[in-house]
Amino acid sequence: MTSLRIQEAASHRVDEIYRYTRDRWGAEQADRYITGLFAAFGKIETHEVMSRPVPAEFGVTGYFFRYERHFVYWRRLSNGDIGIVTILHERMHQIDRFREDFGL
């Protein structure tokens, strides 16, 4: 069975998303959004979320899908697990943030 690994940058982004949502719309909405986000992570393996390859200009091998207002970037790890690399809001400058989270 494939495991799901939330990598460090993605973990920080989940915390940021939760805090922002909680502060803006309340804890109940924040809980609901994060629960839905993790449910979407669980659908990667079964292809229940539509993932696309990361564009070549990013310079990495991986995939992404949209969850509401965020883009979730993930890749298959060397042991076959799924690694959630980062999560970026639709308004973030994707290439700069992506490279920052990958340490590029």
N, CA, C and O atoms as a Tinker XYZ file with bonds, in Angstrom:
   416  protein
     1  N      0.834000   -1.186000    0.000000    73     2
     2  CA     0.000000    0.000000    0.000000    64     1     3
     3  C      0.881000    1.251000    0.000000    63     2     4     5
     4  O      1.867000    1.329000    0.732000    81     3
     5  N      0.521000    2.198000   -0.806000    73     3     6
     6  CA     1.259000    3.447000   -0.916000    64     5     7
     7  C      0.953000    4.348000    0.279000    63     6     8     9
     8  O     -0.199000    4.509000    0.680000    81     7
     9  N      2.008000    4.926000    0.830000    73     7    10
    10  CA     1.841000    5.877000    1.924000    64     9    11
    11  C      1.886000    7.295000    1.380000    63    10    12    13
    12  O      2.420000    7.553000    0.302000    81    11
    13  N      1.325000    8.184000    2.135000    73    11    14
    14  CA     1.314000    9.595000    1.804000    64    13    15
    15  C      2.255000   10.317000    2.754000    63    14    16    17
    16  O      2.140000   10.160000    3.970000    81    15
    17  N      3.176000   11.099000    2.227000    73    15    18
    18  CA     4.147000   11.834000    3.035000    64    17    19
    19  C      3.960000   13.328000    2.787000    63    18    20    21
    20  O      4.029000   13.793000    1.650000    81    19
    21  N      3.726000   14.058000    3.848000    73    19    22
    22  CA     3.625000   15.511000    3.751000    64    21    23
    23  C      5.019000   16.058000    4.003000    63    22    24    25
    24  O      5.521000   15.983000    5.125000    81    23
    25  N      5.642000   16.604000    2.981000    73    23    26
    26  CA     6.996000   17.097000    3.122000    64    25    27
    27  C      6.998000   18.442000    3.845000    63    26    28    29
    28  O      5.952000   19.077000    3.984000    81    27
    29  N      8.163000   18.872000    4.302000    73    27    30
    30  CA     8.279000   20.018000    5.200000    64    29    31
    31  C      7.610000   21.289000    4.674000    63    30    32    33
    32  O      6.837000   21.918000    5.396000    81    31
    33  N      7.891000   21.669000    3.449000    73    31    34
    34  CA     7.296000   22.898000    2.900000    64    33    35
    35  C      5.771000   22.796000    2.878000    63    34    36    37
    36  O      5.075000   23.758000    3.204000    81    35
    37  N      5.258000   21.631000    2.492000    73    35    38
    38  CA     3.811000   21.438000    2.453000    64    37    39
    39  C      3.215000   21.510000    3.853000    63    38    40    41
    40  O      2.132000   22.065000    4.039000    81    39
    41  N      3.908000   20.960000    4.825000    73    39    42
    42  CA     3.436000   21.009000    6.206000    64    41    43
    43  C      3.305000   22.457000    6.688000    63    42    44    45
    44  O      2.328000   22.820000    7.344000    81    43
    45  N      4.291000   23.263000    6.357000    73    43    46
    46  CA     4.230000   24.686000    6.719000    64    45    47
    47  C      3.062000   25.378000    6.025000    63    46    48    49
    48  O      2.376000   26.204000    6.626000    81    47
    49  N      2.844000   25.039000    4.768000    73    47    50
    50  CA     1.737000   25.654000    4.026000    64    49    51
    51  C      0.386000   25.253000    4.615000    63    50    52    53
    52  O     -0.520000   26.082000    4.703000    81    51
    53  N      0.242000   23.992000    5.018000    73    51    54
    54  CA    -1.014000   23.551000    5.644000    64    53    55
    55  C     -1.265000   24.371000    6.904000    63    54    56    57
    56  O     -2.385000   24.823000    7.140000    81    55
    57  N     -0.228000   24.563000    7.713000    73    55    58
    58  CA    -0.377000   25.383000    8.927000    64    57    59
    59  C     -0.792000   26.807000    8.587000    63    58    60    61
    60  O     -1.668000   27.372000    9.241000    81    59
    61  N     -0.166000   27.392000    7.565000    73    59    62
    62  CA    -0.508000   28.759000    7.147000    64    61    63
    63  C     -1.947000   28.845000    6.664000    63    62    64    65
    64  O     -2.675000   29.774000    7.016000    81    63
    65  N     -2.351000   27.877000    5.862000    73    63    66
    66  CA    -3.725000   27.854000    5.343000    64    65    67
    67  C     -4.712000   27.753000    6.496000    63    66    68    69
    68  O     -5.721000   28.458000    6.520000    81    67
    69  N     -4.421000   26.875000    7.451000    73    67    70
    70  CA    -5.327000   26.710000    8.583000    64    69    71
    71  C     -5.450000   28.021000    9.366000    63    70    72    73
    72  O     -6.557000   28.483000    9.645000    81    71
    73  N     -4.314000   28.611000    9.712000    73    71    74
    74  CA    -4.346000   29.846000   10.510000    64    73    75
    75  C     -5.073000   30.972000    9.781000    63    74    76    77
    76  O     -5.892000   31.673000   10.375000    81    75
    77  N     -4.779000   31.141000    8.513000    73    75    78
    78  CA    -5.414000   32.201000    7.733000    64    77    79
    79  C     -6.931000   31.984000    7.685000    63    78    80    81
    80  O     -7.704000   32.910000    7.929000    81    79
    81  N     -7.344000   30.766000    7.372000    73    79    82
    82  CA    -8.773000   30.455000    7.268000    64    81    83
    83  C     -9.461000   30.623000    8.616000    63    82    84    85
    84  O    -10.555000   31.183000    8.692000    81    83
    85  N     -8.824000   30.142000    9.677000    73    83    86
    86  CA    -9.399000   30.282000   11.022000    64    85    87
    87  C     -9.568000   31.745000   11.396000    63    86    88    89
    88  O    -10.612000   32.149000   11.909000    81    87
    89  N     -8.529000   32.537000   11.134000    73    87    90
    90  CA    -8.582000   33.951000   11.505000    64    89    91
    91  C     -9.594000   34.730000   10.677000    63    90    92    93
    92  O    -10.175000   35.704000   11.154000    81    91
    93  N     -9.801000   34.309000    9.456000    73    91    94
    94  CA   -10.690000   35.035000    8.556000    64    93    95
    95  C    -12.138000   34.548000    8.645000    63    94    96    97
    96  O    -13.065000   35.359000    8.645000    81    95
    97  N    -12.339000   33.207000    8.723000    73    95    98
    98  CA   -13.690000   32.655000    8.658000    64    97    99
    99  C    -14.058000   31.741000    9.823000    63    98   100   101
   100  O    -15.168000   31.210000    9.862000    81    99
   101  N    -13.154000   31.553000   10.759000    73    99   102
   102  CA   -13.471000   30.757000   11.936000    64   101   103
   103  C    -12.903000   29.340000   11.892000    63   102   104   105
   104  O    -12.553000   28.814000   10.835000    81   103
   105  N    -12.826000   28.744000   13.086000    73   103   106
   106  CA   -12.217000   27.425000   13.243000    64   105   107
   107  C    -12.996000   26.334000   12.517000    63   106   108   109
   108  O    -12.401000   25.411000   11.961000    81   107
   109  N    -14.313000   26.434000   12.520000    73   107   110
   110  CA   -15.125000   25.405000   11.855000    64   109   111
   111  C    -14.817000   25.353000   10.356000    63   110   112   113
   112  O    -14.656000   24.273000    9.787000    81   111
   113  N    -14.737000   26.522000    9.725000    73   111   114
   114  CA   -14.410000   26.561000    8.294000    64   113   115
   115  C    -12.984000   26.080000    8.048000    63   114   116   117
   116  O    -12.731000   25.364000    7.079000    81   115
   117  N    -12.053000   26.465000    8.912000    73   115   118
   118  CA   -10.657000   26.031000    8.770000    64   117   119
   119  C    -10.568000   24.508000    8.871000    63   118   120   121
   120  O     -9.887000   23.866000    8.071000    81   119
   121  N    -11.259000   23.937000    9.856000    73   119   122
   122  CA   -11.274000   22.472000   10.004000    64   121   123
   123  C    -11.838000   21.802000    8.755000    63   122   124   125
   124  O    -11.291000   20.813000    8.267000    81   123
   125  N    -12.933000   22.349000    8.247000    73   123   126
   126  CA   -13.584000   21.778000    7.064000    64   125   127
   127  C    -12.652000   21.847000    5.841000    63   126   128   129
   128  O    -12.560000   20.888000    5.075000    81   127
   129  N    -11.970000   22.975000    5.666000    73   127   130
   130  CA   -11.091000   23.138000    4.507000    64   129   131
   131  C     -9.904000   22.176000    4.579000    63   130   132   133
   132  O     -9.577000   21.521000    3.589000    81   131
   133  N     -9.265000   22.090000    5.733000    73   131   134
   134  CA    -8.100000   21.208000    5.881000    64   133   135
   135  C     -8.514000   19.740000    5.767000    63   134   136   137
   136  O     -7.789000   18.938000    5.177000    81   135
   137  N     -9.657000   19.387000    6.319000    73   135   138
   138  CA   -10.155000   18.015000    6.185000    64   137   139
   139  C    -10.382000   17.675000    4.715000    63   138   140   141
   140  O    -10.030000   16.582000    4.270000    81   139
   141  N    -10.961000   18.595000    3.969000    73   139   142
   142  CA   -11.179000   18.387000    2.542000    64   141   143
   143  C     -9.877000   18.294000    1.770000    63   142   144   145
   144  O     -9.752000   17.505000    0.833000    81   143
   145  N     -8.910000   19.104000    2.169000    73   143   146
   146  CA    -7.597000   19.079000    1.527000    64   145   147
   147  C     -6.941000   17.712000    1.716000    63   146   148   149
   148  O     -6.417000   17.138000    0.761000    81   147
   149  N     -6.969000   17.192000    2.936000    73   147   150
   150  CA    -6.378000   15.877000    3.196000    64   149   151
   151  C     -7.166000   14.757000    2.502000    63   150   152   153
   152  O     -6.582000   13.756000    2.086000    81   151
   153  N     -8.464000   14.921000    2.380000    73   151   154
   154  CA    -9.258000   13.941000    1.630000    64   153   155
   155  C     -8.827000   13.937000    0.164000    63   154   156   157
   156  O     -8.761000   12.880000   -0.464000    81   155
   157  N     -8.535000   15.115000   -0.375000    73   155   158
   158  CA    -8.051000   15.210000   -1.761000    64   157   159
   159  C     -6.692000   14.526000   -1.904000    63   158   160   161
   160  O     -6.440000   13.854000   -2.904000    81   159
   161  N     -5.809000   14.693000   -0.906000    73   159   162
   162  CA    -4.508000   13.998000   -0.942000    64   161   163
   163  C     -4.730000   12.496000   -1.084000    63   162   164   165
   164  O     -4.038000   11.826000   -1.851000    81   163
   165  N     -5.693000   11.980000   -0.344000    73   163   166
   166  CA    -5.971000   10.553000   -0.355000    64   165   167
   167  C     -6.515000   10.042000   -1.679000    63   166   168   169
   168  O     -6.533000    8.835000   -1.919000    81   167
   169  N     -6.956000   10.943000   -2.535000    73   167   170
   170  CA    -7.510000   10.554000   -3.832000    64   169   171
   171  C     -6.468000   10.545000   -4.946000    63   170   172   173
   172  O     -6.785000   10.209000   -6.087000    81   171
   173  N     -5.234000   10.911000   -4.627000    73   171   174
   174  CA    -4.185000   10.934000   -5.655000    64   173   175
   175  C     -3.957000    9.528000   -6.201000    63   174   176   177
   176  O     -3.974000    9.324000   -7.415000    81   175
   177  N     -3.747000    8.576000   -5.327000    73   175   178
   178  CA    -3.407000    7.204000   -5.732000    64   177   179
   179  C     -4.492000    6.576000   -6.601000    63   178   180   181
   180  O     -4.187000    5.836000   -7.536000    81   179
   181  N     -5.745000    6.863000   -6.301000    73   179   182
   182  CA    -6.861000    6.265000   -7.042000    64   181   183
   183  C     -7.276000    7.103000   -8.253000    63   182   184   185
   184  O     -8.224000    6.758000   -8.958000    81   183
   185  N     -6.567000    8.191000   -8.487000    73   183   186
   186  CA    -6.826000    9.095000   -9.614000    64   185   187
   187  C     -8.206000    9.732000   -9.543000    63   186   188   189
   188  O     -8.799000   10.065000  -10.569000    81   187
   189  N     -8.713000    9.898000   -8.323000    73   187   190
   190  CA    -9.995000   10.574000   -8.146000    64   189   191
   191  C     -9.838000   12.083000   -8.187000    63   190   192   193
   192  O    -10.832000   12.805000   -8.263000    81   191
   193  N     -8.605000   12.572000   -8.139000    73   191   194
   194  CA    -8.323000   13.974000   -8.422000    64   193   195
   195  C     -7.554000   13.998000   -9.740000    63   194   196   197
   196  O     -6.734000   13.122000  -10.011000    81   195
   197  N     -7.831000   15.004000  -10.544000    73   195   198
   198  CA    -7.201000   15.115000  -11.861000    64   197   199
   199  C     -5.861000   15.824000  -11.724000    63   198   200   201
   200  O     -5.808000   17.046000  -11.582000    81   199
   201  N     -4.779000   15.052000  -11.768000    73   199   202
   202  CA    -3.434000   15.617000  -11.665000    64   201   203
   203  C     -2.843000   15.799000  -13.053000    63   202   204   205
   204  O     -3.085000   15.014000  -13.971000    81   203
   205  N     -2.058000   16.864000  -13.172000    73   203   206
   206  CA    -1.346000   17.136000  -14.418000    64   205   207
   207  C      0.141000   17.219000  -14.125000    63   206   208   209
   208  O      0.530000   17.526000  -12.997000    81   207
   209  N      0.985000   16.950000  -15.122000    73   207   210
   210  CA     2.427000   17.082000  -14.899000    64   209   211
   211  C      2.814000   18.535000  -14.623000    63   210   212   213
   212  O      2.222000   19.463000  -15.175000    81   211
   213  N      3.807000   18.717000  -13.767000    73   211   214
   214  CA     4.344000   20.045000  -13.499000    64   213   215
   215  C      4.984000   20.540000  -14.801000    63   214   216   217
   216  O      5.716000   19.793000  -15.449000    81   215
   217  N      4.714000   21.792000  -15.190000    73   215   218
   218  CA     5.310000   22.326000  -16.419000    64   217   219
   219  C      6.840000   22.269000  -16.393000    63   218   220   221
   220  O      7.461000   22.399000  -15.339000    81   219
   221  N      7.424000   22.077000  -17.557000    73   219   222
   222  CA     8.876000   21.911000  -17.683000    64   221   223
   223  C      9.658000   23.089000  -17.110000    63   222   224   225
   224  O     10.768000   22.894000  -16.616000    81   223
   225  N      9.115000   24.305000  -17.161000    73   223   226
   226  CA     9.862000   25.462000  -16.662000    64   225   227
   227  C     10.139000   25.413000  -15.165000    63   226   228   229
   228  O     10.987000   26.157000  -14.672000    81   227
   229  N      9.445000   24.557000  -14.441000    73   227   230
   230  CA     9.729000   24.391000  -13.021000    64   229   231
   231  C     11.015000   23.594000  -12.801000    63   230   232   233
   232  O     11.653000   23.723000  -11.756000    81   231
   233  N     11.390000   22.785000  -13.765000    73   231   234
   234  CA    12.634000   22.036000  -13.665000    64   233   235
   235  C     12.608000   20.859000  -12.717000    63   234   236   237
   236  O     13.668000   20.407000  -12.282000    81   235
   237  N     11.427000   20.340000  -12.377000    73   235   238
   238  CA    11.311000   19.170000  -11.503000    64   237   239
   239  C     10.272000   18.216000  -12.079000    63   238   240   241
   240  O      9.400000   18.613000  -12.852000    81   239
   241  N     10.383000   16.964000  -11.691000    73   239   242
   242  CA     9.396000   15.977000  -12.093000    64   241   243
   243  C      8.341000   15.884000  -11.004000    63   242   244   245
   244  O      8.669000   15.663000   -9.838000    81   243
   245  N      7.109000   16.045000  -11.364000    73   243   246
   246  CA     6.030000   15.964000  -10.391000    64   245   247
   247  C      4.705000   16.276000  -11.044000    63   246   248   249
   248  O      4.600000   16.404000  -12.264000    81   247
   249  N      3.693000   16.396000  -10.200000    73   247   250
   250  CA     2.321000   16.607000  -10.660000    64   249   251
   251  C      1.655000   17.642000   -9.779000    63   250   252   253
   252  O      2.151000   17.987000   -8.706000    81   251
   253  N      0.521000   18.130000  -10.251000    73   251   254
   254  CA    -0.254000   19.059000   -9.434000    64   253   255
   255  C     -1.734000   18.891000   -9.749000    63   254   256   257
   256  O     -2.119000   18.409000  -10.814000    81   255
   257  N     -2.548000   19.306000   -8.786000    73   255   258
   258  CA    -3.989000   19.375000   -8.993000    64   257   259
   259  C     -4.519000   20.555000   -8.191000    63   258   260   261
   260  O     -3.860000   21.065000   -7.285000    81   259
   261  N     -5.701000   20.964000   -8.543000    73   259   262
   262  CA    -6.323000   22.097000   -7.866000    64   261   263
   263  C     -7.297000   21.586000   -6.816000    63   262   264   265
   264  O     -8.096000   20.686000   -7.074000    81   263
   265  N     -7.217000   22.176000   -5.628000    73   263   266
   266  CA    -8.218000   21.946000   -4.593000    64   265   267
   267  C     -8.757000   23.319000   -4.203000    63   266   268   269
   268  O     -8.052000   24.107000   -3.574000    81   267
   269  N     -9.968000   23.601000   -4.563000    73   267   270
   270  CA   -10.614000   24.884000   -4.330000    64   269   271
   271  C     -9.711000   26.033000   -4.762000    63   270   272   273
   272  O     -9.543000   26.248000   -5.963000    81   271
   273  N     -9.123000   26.779000   -3.826000    73   271   274
   274  CA    -8.304000   27.952000   -4.173000    64   273   275
   275  C     -6.803000   27.668000   -4.146000    63   274   276   277
   276  O     -5.993000   28.591000   -4.240000    81   275
   277  N     -6.434000   26.402000   -4.018000    73   275   278
   278  CA    -5.013000   26.044000   -3.905000    64   277   279
   279  C     -4.591000   25.027000   -4.963000    63   278   280   281
   280  O     -5.393000   24.237000   -5.462000    81   279
   281  N     -3.304000   25.082000   -5.280000    73   279   282
   282  CA    -2.695000   24.070000   -6.134000    64   281   283
   283  C     -1.824000   23.199000   -5.251000    63   282   284   285
   284  O     -0.994000   23.701000   -4.493000    81   283
   285  N     -2.014000   21.894000   -5.351000    73   283   286
   286  CA    -1.248000   20.918000   -4.578000    64   285   287
   287  C     -0.222000   20.293000   -5.515000    63   286   288   289
   288  O     -0.574000   19.723000   -6.548000    81   287
   289  N      1.051000   20.409000   -5.142000    73   287   290
   290  CA     2.143000   19.832000   -5.925000    64   289   291
   291  C      2.634000   18.579000   -5.217000    63   290   292   293
   292  O      2.871000   18.590000   -4.009000    81   291
   293  N      2.783000   17.506000   -5.973000    73   291   294
   294  CA     3.200000   16.232000   -5.395000    64   293   295
   295  C      4.107000   15.491000   -6.371000    63   294   296   297
   296  O      4.178000   15.813000   -7.557000    81   295
   297  N      4.793000   14.495000   -5.834000    73   295   298
   298  CA     5.634000   13.644000   -6.670000    64   297   299
   299  C      5.679000   12.244000   -6.077000    63   298   300   301
   300  O      5.403000   12.029000   -4.896000    81   299
   301  N      6.034000   11.314000   -6.930000    73   299   302
   302  CA     6.208000    9.938000   -6.488000    64   301   303
   303  C      7.617000    9.833000   -5.914000    63   302   304   305
   304  O      8.586000   10.164000   -6.597000    81   303
   305  N      7.742000    9.382000   -4.680000    73   303   306
   306  CA     9.041000    9.249000   -4.026000    64   305   307
   307  C      9.732000    7.962000   -4.480000    63   306   308   309
   308  O      9.094000    7.086000   -5.065000    81   307
   309  N     11.013000    7.851000   -4.216000    73   307   310
   310  CA    11.802000    6.707000   -4.696000    64   309   311
   311  C     11.276000    5.363000   -4.179000    63   310   312   313
   312  O     11.460000    4.335000   -4.831000    81   311
   313  N     10.626000    5.368000   -3.018000    73   311   314
   314  CA    10.083000    4.116000   -2.475000    64   313   315
   315  C      8.647000    3.851000   -2.932000    63   314   316   317
   316  O      8.018000    2.890000   -2.488000    81   315
   317  N      8.128000    4.712000   -3.830000    73   315   318
   318  CA     6.783000    4.529000   -4.353000    64   317   319
   319  C      5.716000    5.322000   -3.623000    63   318   320   321
   320  O      4.587000    5.425000   -4.101000    81   319
   321  N      6.059000    5.887000   -2.466000    73   319   322
   322  CA     5.093000    6.701000   -1.730000    64   321   323
   323  C      4.803000    7.990000   -2.477000    63   322   324   325
   324  O      5.541000    8.379000   -3.383000    81   323
   325  N      3.732000    8.639000   -2.092000    73   323   326
   326  CA     3.370000    9.934000   -2.658000    64   325   327
   327  C      3.837000   11.014000   -1.688000    63   326   328   329
   328  O      3.507000   10.982000   -0.503000    81   327
   329  N      4.606000   11.967000   -2.202000    73   327   330
   330  CA     5.098000   13.072000   -1.387000    64   329   331
   331  C      4.391000   14.355000   -1.771000    63   330   332   333
   332  O      4.487000   14.805000   -2.912000    81   331
   333  N      3.681000   14.945000   -0.822000    73   331   334
   334  CA     3.071000   16.256000   -1.049000    64   333   335
   335  C      4.181000   17.276000   -0.846000    63   334   336   337
   336  O      4.681000   17.442000    0.267000    81   335
   337  N      4.565000   17.955000   -1.913000    73   335   338
   338  CA     5.724000   18.840000   -1.890000    64   337   339
   339  C      5.361000   20.219000   -1.363000    63   338   340   341
   340  O      6.018000   20.733000   -0.458000    81   339
   341  N      4.334000   20.810000   -1.915000    73   339   342
   342  CA     3.914000   22.129000   -1.460000    64   341   343
   343  C      2.474000   22.370000   -1.878000    63   342   344   345
   344  O      1.916000   21.647000   -2.703000    81   343
   345  N      1.890000   23.395000   -1.293000    73   343   346
   346  CA     0.514000   23.792000   -1.581000    64   345   347
   347  C      0.544000   25.304000   -1.734000    63   346   348   349
   348  O      0.950000   26.018000   -0.817000    81   347
   349  N      0.116000   25.788000   -2.886000    73   347   350
   350  CA     0.186000   27.215000   -3.160000    64   349   351
   351  C     -1.185000   27.780000   -3.493000    63   350   352   353
   352  O     -1.953000   27.171000   -4.237000    81   351
   353  N     -1.485000   28.948000   -2.939000    73   351   354
   354  CA    -2.738000   29.630000   -3.247000    64   353   355
   355  C     -2.717000   30.067000   -4.703000    63   354   356   357
   356  O     -1.652000   30.351000   -5.252000    81   355
   357  N     -3.862000   30.121000   -5.318000    73   355   358
   358  CA    -3.950000   30.486000   -6.725000    64   357   359
   359  C     -3.374000   31.864000   -7.023000    63   358   360   361
   360  O     -2.970000   32.124000   -8.156000    81   359
   361  N     -3.326000   32.745000   -6.045000    73   359   362
   362  CA    -2.795000   34.092000   -6.259000    64   361   363
   363  C     -1.283000   34.191000   -6.078000    63   362   364   365
   364  O     -0.688000   35.213000   -6.418000    81   363
   365  N     -0.660000   33.154000   -5.551000    73   363   366
   366  CA     0.796000   33.181000   -5.357000    64   365   367
   367  C      1.493000   33.055000   -6.707000    63   366   368   369
   368  O      0.982000   32.410000   -7.623000    81   367
   369  N      2.643000   33.667000   -6.819000    73   367   370
   370  CA     3.440000   33.528000   -8.030000    64   369   371
   371  C      4.010000   32.117000   -8.029000    63   370   372   373
   372  O      4.965000   31.832000   -7.307000    81   371
   373  N      3.442000   31.256000   -8.813000    73   371   374
   374  CA     3.696000   29.823000   -8.755000    64   373   375
   375  C      5.165000   29.447000   -8.911000    63   374   376   377
   376  O      5.690000   28.685000   -8.099000    81   375
   377  N      5.828000   29.958000   -9.921000    73   375   378
   378  CA     7.199000   29.518000  -10.194000    64   377   379
   379  C      8.132000   29.910000   -9.053000    63   378   380   381
   380  O      8.916000   29.079000   -8.595000    81   379
   381  N      8.066000   31.162000   -8.583000    73   379   382
   382  CA     8.951000   31.606000   -7.505000    64   381   383
   383  C      8.713000   30.816000   -6.223000    63   382   384   385
   384  O      9.671000   30.368000   -5.593000    81   383
   385  N      7.475000   30.640000   -5.831000    73   383   386
   386  CA     7.162000   29.905000   -4.601000    64   385   387
   387  C      7.544000   28.444000   -4.719000    63   386   388   389
   388  O      8.080000   27.858000   -3.778000    81   387
   389  N      7.273000   27.861000   -5.859000    73   387   390
   390  CA     7.600000   26.464000   -6.088000    64   389   391
   391  C      9.109000   26.246000   -5.963000    63   390   392   393
   392  O      9.553000   25.324000   -5.279000    81   391
   393  N      9.881000   27.086000   -6.618000    73   391   394
   394  CA    11.346000   26.972000   -6.549000    64   393   395
   395  C     11.830000   27.183000   -5.123000    63   394   396   397
   396  O     12.753000   26.500000   -4.678000    81   395
   397  N     11.226000   28.111000   -4.405000    73   395   398
   398  CA    11.594000   28.357000   -3.004000    64   397   399
   399  C     11.360000   27.109000   -2.157000    63   398   400   401
   400  O     12.216000   26.725000   -1.360000    81   399
   401  N     10.207000   26.481000   -2.330000    73   399   402
   402  CA     9.873000   25.291000   -1.541000    64   401   403
   403  C     10.722000   24.079000   -1.906000    63   402   404   405
   404  O     10.933000   23.196000   -1.075000    81   403
   405  N     11.207000   24.032000   -3.132000    73   403   406
   406  CA    12.076000   22.951000   -3.556000    64   405   407
   407  C     13.542000   23.260000   -3.269000    63   406   408   409
   408  O     14.408000   22.403000   -3.443000    81   407
   409  N     13.817000   24.482000   -2.831000    73   407   410
   410  CA    15.196000   24.870000   -2.568000    64   409   411
   411  C     15.989000   25.077000   -3.839000    63   410   412   413
   412  O     17.203000   24.878000   -3.854000    81   411
   413  N     15.320000   25.473000   -4.902000    73   411   414
   414  CA    15.974000   25.668000   -6.213000    64   413   415
   415  C     16.414000   27.118000   -6.371000    63   414   416
   416  O     16.981000   27.483000   -7.401000    81   415
